[in-house]
């Protein structure tokens, strides 16, 4: 069952109450451009159920996440990911999670380094 939090920014974007530049949408997920991109291409893939952490995920939500992970590679032409991309899921304070609705960052368009701090 889908969960919804009326105070959550990404739930509001999914509902259409807050605008976003949508790149892909189906019943399970929404992919839109990050408002403050950290790479030339920076999208957020958001499962359409509200949960913060992998640890909070229901069976149903783990199915949504699997669908997200399987969908992203099929969109590589549309999203311009052909030279490679990075997926990031921030979890909790040290990782800098600021929106408490689980999301996959899709970063691309530049040769990336590998320095978390
Ligand atoms: P986190 O820090 O939780 O892993 O990622 C949250 C992301 O959401 C950040 O990269 C931030 O730039 C993005 N973000 C925050 N507010 C908005 C918004 O109103 N619209 C969009 N499109 N992205 C947002
Ligand atoms: Zn939410």
PDB file of C-alpha atoms and ligand atoms in Angstrom:
ATOM      1  CA  UNK A   1       0.000   0.000   0.000  1.00  0.00           C
ATOM      2  CA  UNK A   2       1.230   3.494  -0.890  1.00  0.00           C
ATOM      3  CA  UNK A   3       2.051   5.822   1.998  1.00  0.00           C
ATOM      4  CA  UNK A   4       1.603   9.601   1.816  1.00  0.00           C
ATOM      5  CA  UNK A   5       2.815  12.410   4.100  1.00  0.00           C
ATOM      6  CA  UNK A   6       1.054  15.726   3.570  1.00  0.00           C
ATOM      7  CA  UNK A   7       4.068  17.623   4.963  1.00  0.00           C
ATOM      8  CA  UNK A   8       6.588  15.964   2.630  1.00  0.00           C
ATOM      9  CA  UNK A   9       8.042  17.966  -0.254  1.00  0.00           C
ATOM     10  CA  UNK A  10       8.374  14.950  -2.551  1.00  0.00           C
ATOM     11  CA  UNK A  11       4.838  13.719  -1.750  1.00  0.00           C
ATOM     12  CA  UNK A  12       3.655  17.207  -2.764  1.00  0.00           C
ATOM     13  CA  UNK A  13       5.666  17.032  -6.007  1.00  0.00           C
ATOM     14  CA  UNK A  14       4.220  13.558  -6.748  1.00  0.00           C
ATOM     15  CA  UNK A  15       0.705  14.898  -6.095  1.00  0.00           C
ATOM     16  CA  UNK A  16       1.379  17.838  -8.413  1.00  0.00           C
ATOM     17  CA  UNK A  17       0.984  20.493  -5.720  1.00  0.00           C
ATOM     18  CA  UNK A  18       4.583  21.680  -6.211  1.00  0.00           C
ATOM     19  CA  UNK A  19       5.989  21.925  -9.745  1.00  0.00           C
ATOM     20  CA  UNK A  20       9.055  20.013 -10.918  1.00  0.00           C
ATOM     21  CA  UNK A  21      10.679  19.333 -14.275  1.00  0.00           C
ATOM     22  CA  UNK A  22       9.414  15.797 -14.810  1.00  0.00           C
ATOM     23  CA  UNK A  23      11.498  13.436 -16.949  1.00  0.00           C
ATOM     24  CA  UNK A  24       9.563  10.181 -16.456  1.00  0.00           C
ATOM     25  CA  UNK A  25       6.481   9.064 -14.556  1.00  0.00           C
ATOM     26  CA  UNK A  26       4.455   5.903 -14.084  1.00  0.00           C
ATOM     27  CA  UNK A  27       2.298   4.423 -11.294  1.00  0.00           C
ATOM     28  CA  UNK A  28       5.358   3.449  -9.255  1.00  0.00           C
ATOM     29  CA  UNK A  29       7.825   6.341  -9.550  1.00  0.00           C
ATOM     30  CA  UNK A  30       8.535   9.890 -10.630  1.00  0.00           C
ATOM     31  CA  UNK A  31      11.854  11.086 -12.036  1.00  0.00           C
ATOM     32  CA  UNK A  32      12.461  14.837 -12.048  1.00  0.00           C
ATOM     33  CA  UNK A  33      15.356  17.304 -12.203  1.00  0.00           C
ATOM     34  CA  UNK A  34      17.040  18.265  -8.936  1.00  0.00           C
ATOM     35  CA  UNK A  35      16.494  21.970  -8.215  1.00  0.00           C
ATOM     36  CA  UNK A  36      20.137  22.401  -7.145  1.00  0.00           C
ATOM     37  CA  UNK A  37      22.145  20.120  -9.450  1.00  0.00           C
ATOM     38  CA  UNK A  38      25.445  18.658  -8.182  1.00  0.00           C
ATOM     39  CA  UNK A  39      26.419  17.434 -11.674  1.00  0.00           C
ATOM     40  CA  UNK A  40      25.563  18.582 -15.220  1.00  0.00           C
ATOM     41  CA  UNK A  41      22.733  16.022 -15.149  1.00  0.00           C
ATOM     42  CA  UNK A  42      21.112  15.477 -11.770  1.00  0.00           C
ATOM     43  CA  UNK A  43      17.755  13.750 -11.467  1.00  0.00           C
ATOM     44  CA  UNK A  44      15.832  12.378  -8.518  1.00  0.00           C
ATOM     45  CA  UNK A  45      13.998   9.075  -8.856  1.00  0.00           C
ATOM     46  CA  UNK A  46      11.294   8.967  -6.209  1.00  0.00           C
ATOM     47  CA  UNK A  47       9.177   5.893  -5.466  1.00  0.00           C
ATOM     48  CA  UNK A  48       5.513   6.799  -5.058  1.00  0.00           C
ATOM     49  CA  UNK A  49       5.270   5.858  -1.403  1.00  0.00           C
ATOM     50  CA  UNK A  50       6.496   7.864   1.549  1.00  0.00           C
ATOM     51  CA  UNK A  51       9.285   6.292   3.600  1.00  0.00           C
ATOM     52  CA  UNK A  52      12.570   7.751   4.793  1.00  0.00           C
ATOM     53  CA  UNK A  53      14.992   4.885   5.147  1.00  0.00           C
ATOM     54  CA  UNK A  54      15.683   1.538   3.561  1.00  0.00           C
ATOM     55  CA  UNK A  55      15.222   0.228   7.100  1.00  0.00           C
ATOM     56  CA  UNK A  56      11.582   1.479   7.064  1.00  0.00           C
ATOM     57  CA  UNK A  57      10.710  -0.115   3.740  1.00  0.00           C
ATOM     58  CA  UNK A  58       7.694  -2.435   3.483  1.00  0.00           C
ATOM     59  CA  UNK A  59       7.647  -5.406   1.089  1.00  0.00           C
ATOM     60  CA  UNK A  60       5.532  -3.336  -1.287  1.00  0.00           C
ATOM     61  CA  UNK A  61       8.008  -0.445  -1.146  1.00  0.00           C
ATOM     62  CA  UNK A  62      10.932  -2.761  -1.800  1.00  0.00           C
ATOM     63  CA  UNK A  63       9.101  -3.755  -5.001  1.00  0.00           C
ATOM     64  CA  UNK A  64       8.803  -0.062  -5.923  1.00  0.00           C
ATOM     65  CA  UNK A  65      12.512   0.417  -5.316  1.00  0.00           C
ATOM     66  CA  UNK A  66      13.343  -2.633  -7.440  1.00  0.00           C
ATOM     67  CA  UNK A  67      11.212  -1.167 -10.227  1.00  0.00           C
ATOM     68  CA  UNK A  68      13.043   2.166  -9.915  1.00  0.00           C
ATOM     69  CA  UNK A  69      16.428   0.461 -10.167  1.00  0.00           C
ATOM     70  CA  UNK A  70      15.309  -1.554 -13.183  1.00  0.00           C
ATOM     71  CA  UNK A  71      13.708   1.426 -14.921  1.00  0.00           C
ATOM     72  CA  UNK A  72      16.665   3.830 -14.708  1.00  0.00           C
ATOM     73  CA  UNK A  73      18.960   1.922 -17.127  1.00  0.00           C
ATOM     74  CA  UNK A  74      16.146   1.744 -19.698  1.00  0.00           C
ATOM     75  CA  UNK A  75      15.987   5.575 -19.717  1.00  0.00           C
ATOM     76  CA  UNK A  76      19.683   6.121 -20.434  1.00  0.00           C
ATOM     77  CA  UNK A  77      19.027   7.671 -23.858  1.00  0.00           C
ATOM     78  CA  UNK A  78      16.284  10.034 -22.632  1.00  0.00           C
ATOM     79  CA  UNK A  79      18.270  11.069 -19.564  1.00  0.00           C
ATOM     80  CA  UNK A  80      21.641  11.270 -21.345  1.00  0.00           C
ATOM     81  CA  UNK A  81      23.344   8.627 -19.220  1.00  0.00           C
ATOM     82  CA  UNK A  82      25.234   6.862 -21.980  1.00  0.00           C
ATOM     83  CA  UNK A  83      28.732   7.776 -20.786  1.00  0.00           C
ATOM     84  CA  UNK A  84      28.012   6.467 -17.302  1.00  0.00           C
ATOM     85  CA  UNK A  85      26.145   7.610 -14.257  1.00  0.00           C
ATOM     86  CA  UNK A  86      26.140   7.364 -10.491  1.00  0.00           C
ATOM     87  CA  UNK A  87      23.216   6.430  -8.238  1.00  0.00           C
ATOM     88  CA  UNK A  88      23.218   7.732  -4.665  1.00  0.00           C
ATOM     89  CA  UNK A  89      20.723   7.115  -1.842  1.00  0.00           C
ATOM     90  CA  UNK A  90      21.490   9.324   1.152  1.00  0.00           C
ATOM     91  CA  UNK A  91      20.422   7.761   4.432  1.00  0.00           C
ATOM     92  CA  UNK A  92      20.390   9.864   7.577  1.00  0.00           C
ATOM     93  CA  UNK A  93      22.339  12.816   8.944  1.00  0.00           C
ATOM     94  CA  UNK A  94      25.961  11.944   8.143  1.00  0.00           C
ATOM     95  CA  UNK A  95      25.018  11.286   4.542  1.00  0.00           C
ATOM     96  CA  UNK A  96      23.294  14.678   4.385  1.00  0.00           C
ATOM     97  CA  UNK A  97      19.763  13.446   3.773  1.00  0.00           C
ATOM     98  CA  UNK A  98      17.556  16.552   3.734  1.00  0.00           C
ATOM     99  CA  UNK A  99      14.303  15.223   2.293  1.00  0.00           C
ATOM    100  CA  UNK A 100      12.874  12.353   4.290  1.00  0.00           C
ATOM    101  CA  UNK A 101      11.215  10.572   1.402  1.00  0.00           C
ATOM    102  CA  UNK A 102      13.567   7.960  -0.008  1.00  0.00           C
ATOM    103  CA  UNK A 103      14.978   8.959  -3.369  1.00  0.00           C
ATOM    104  CA  UNK A 104      17.697   7.864  -5.750  1.00  0.00           C
ATOM    105  CA  UNK A 105      19.995  10.602  -7.014  1.00  0.00           C
ATOM    106  CA  UNK A 106      20.981  10.033 -10.651  1.00  0.00           C
ATOM    107  CA  UNK A 107      24.179  11.943 -11.429  1.00  0.00           C
ATOM    108  CA  UNK A 108      25.787  12.133 -14.850  1.00  0.00           C
ATOM    109  CA  UNK A 109      27.448  14.301 -17.472  1.00  0.00           C
ATOM    110  CA  UNK A 110      30.906  14.620 -15.918  1.00  0.00           C
ATOM    111  CA  UNK A 111      33.882  12.461 -14.986  1.00  0.00           C
ATOM    112  CA  UNK A 112      33.338  12.022 -11.244  1.00  0.00           C
ATOM    113  CA  UNK A 113      35.754  11.833  -8.381  1.00  0.00           C
ATOM    114  CA  UNK A 114      35.380   9.554  -5.403  1.00  0.00           C
ATOM    115  CA  UNK A 115      35.728  11.591  -2.222  1.00  0.00           C
ATOM    116  CA  UNK A 116      32.799  11.498   0.190  1.00  0.00           C
ATOM    117  CA  UNK A 117      34.121  14.189   2.548  1.00  0.00           C
TER     118      UNK A 117
HETATM  119  P1  LIG B   1      18.993  14.589  -0.062  1.00  0.00           P
HETATM  120  O1  LIG B   1      19.905  15.670   0.453  1.00  0.00           O
HETATM  121  O2  LIG B   1      17.816  14.382   0.875  1.00  0.00           O
HETATM  122  O3  LIG B   1      19.677  13.305  -0.423  1.00  0.00           O
HETATM  123  O4  LIG B   1      18.440  15.127  -1.428  1.00  0.00           O
HETATM  124  C1  LIG B   1      17.414  16.050  -1.535  1.00  0.00           C
HETATM  125  C2  LIG B   1      17.551  16.712  -2.886  1.00  0.00           C
HETATM  126  O5  LIG B   1      16.340  17.380  -3.165  1.00  0.00           O
HETATM  127  C3  LIG B   1      18.671  17.755  -2.940  1.00  0.00           C
HETATM  128  O6  LIG B   1      19.615  17.382  -3.937  1.00  0.00           O
HETATM  129  C4  LIG B   1      17.929  19.048  -3.290  1.00  0.00           C
HETATM  130  O7  LIG B   1      18.646  19.875  -4.183  1.00  0.00           O
HETATM  131  C5  LIG B   1      16.630  18.551  -3.890  1.00  0.00           C
HETATM  132  N1  LIG B   1      15.522  19.457  -3.690  1.00  0.00           N
HETATM  133  C6  LIG B   1      15.199  20.121  -2.547  1.00  0.00           C
HETATM  134  N2  LIG B   1      14.086  20.844  -2.740  1.00  0.00           N
HETATM  135  C7  LIG B   1      13.685  20.638  -4.024  1.00  0.00           C
HETATM  136  C8  LIG B   1      12.581  21.112  -4.796  1.00  0.00           C
HETATM  137  O8  LIG B   1      11.727  21.881  -4.339  1.00  0.00           O
HETATM  138  N3  LIG B   1      12.502  20.685  -6.078  1.00  0.00           N
HETATM  139  C9  LIG B   1      13.426  19.828  -6.620  1.00  0.00           C
HETATM  140  N4  LIG B   1      13.257  19.482  -7.901  1.00  0.00           N
HETATM  141  N5  LIG B   1      14.466  19.356  -5.917  1.00  0.00           N
HETATM  142  C10 LIG B   1      14.596  19.752  -4.633  1.00  0.00           C
HETATM  143 ZN1  LIG B   2       6.915  11.785   0.919  1.00  0.00          ZN
END
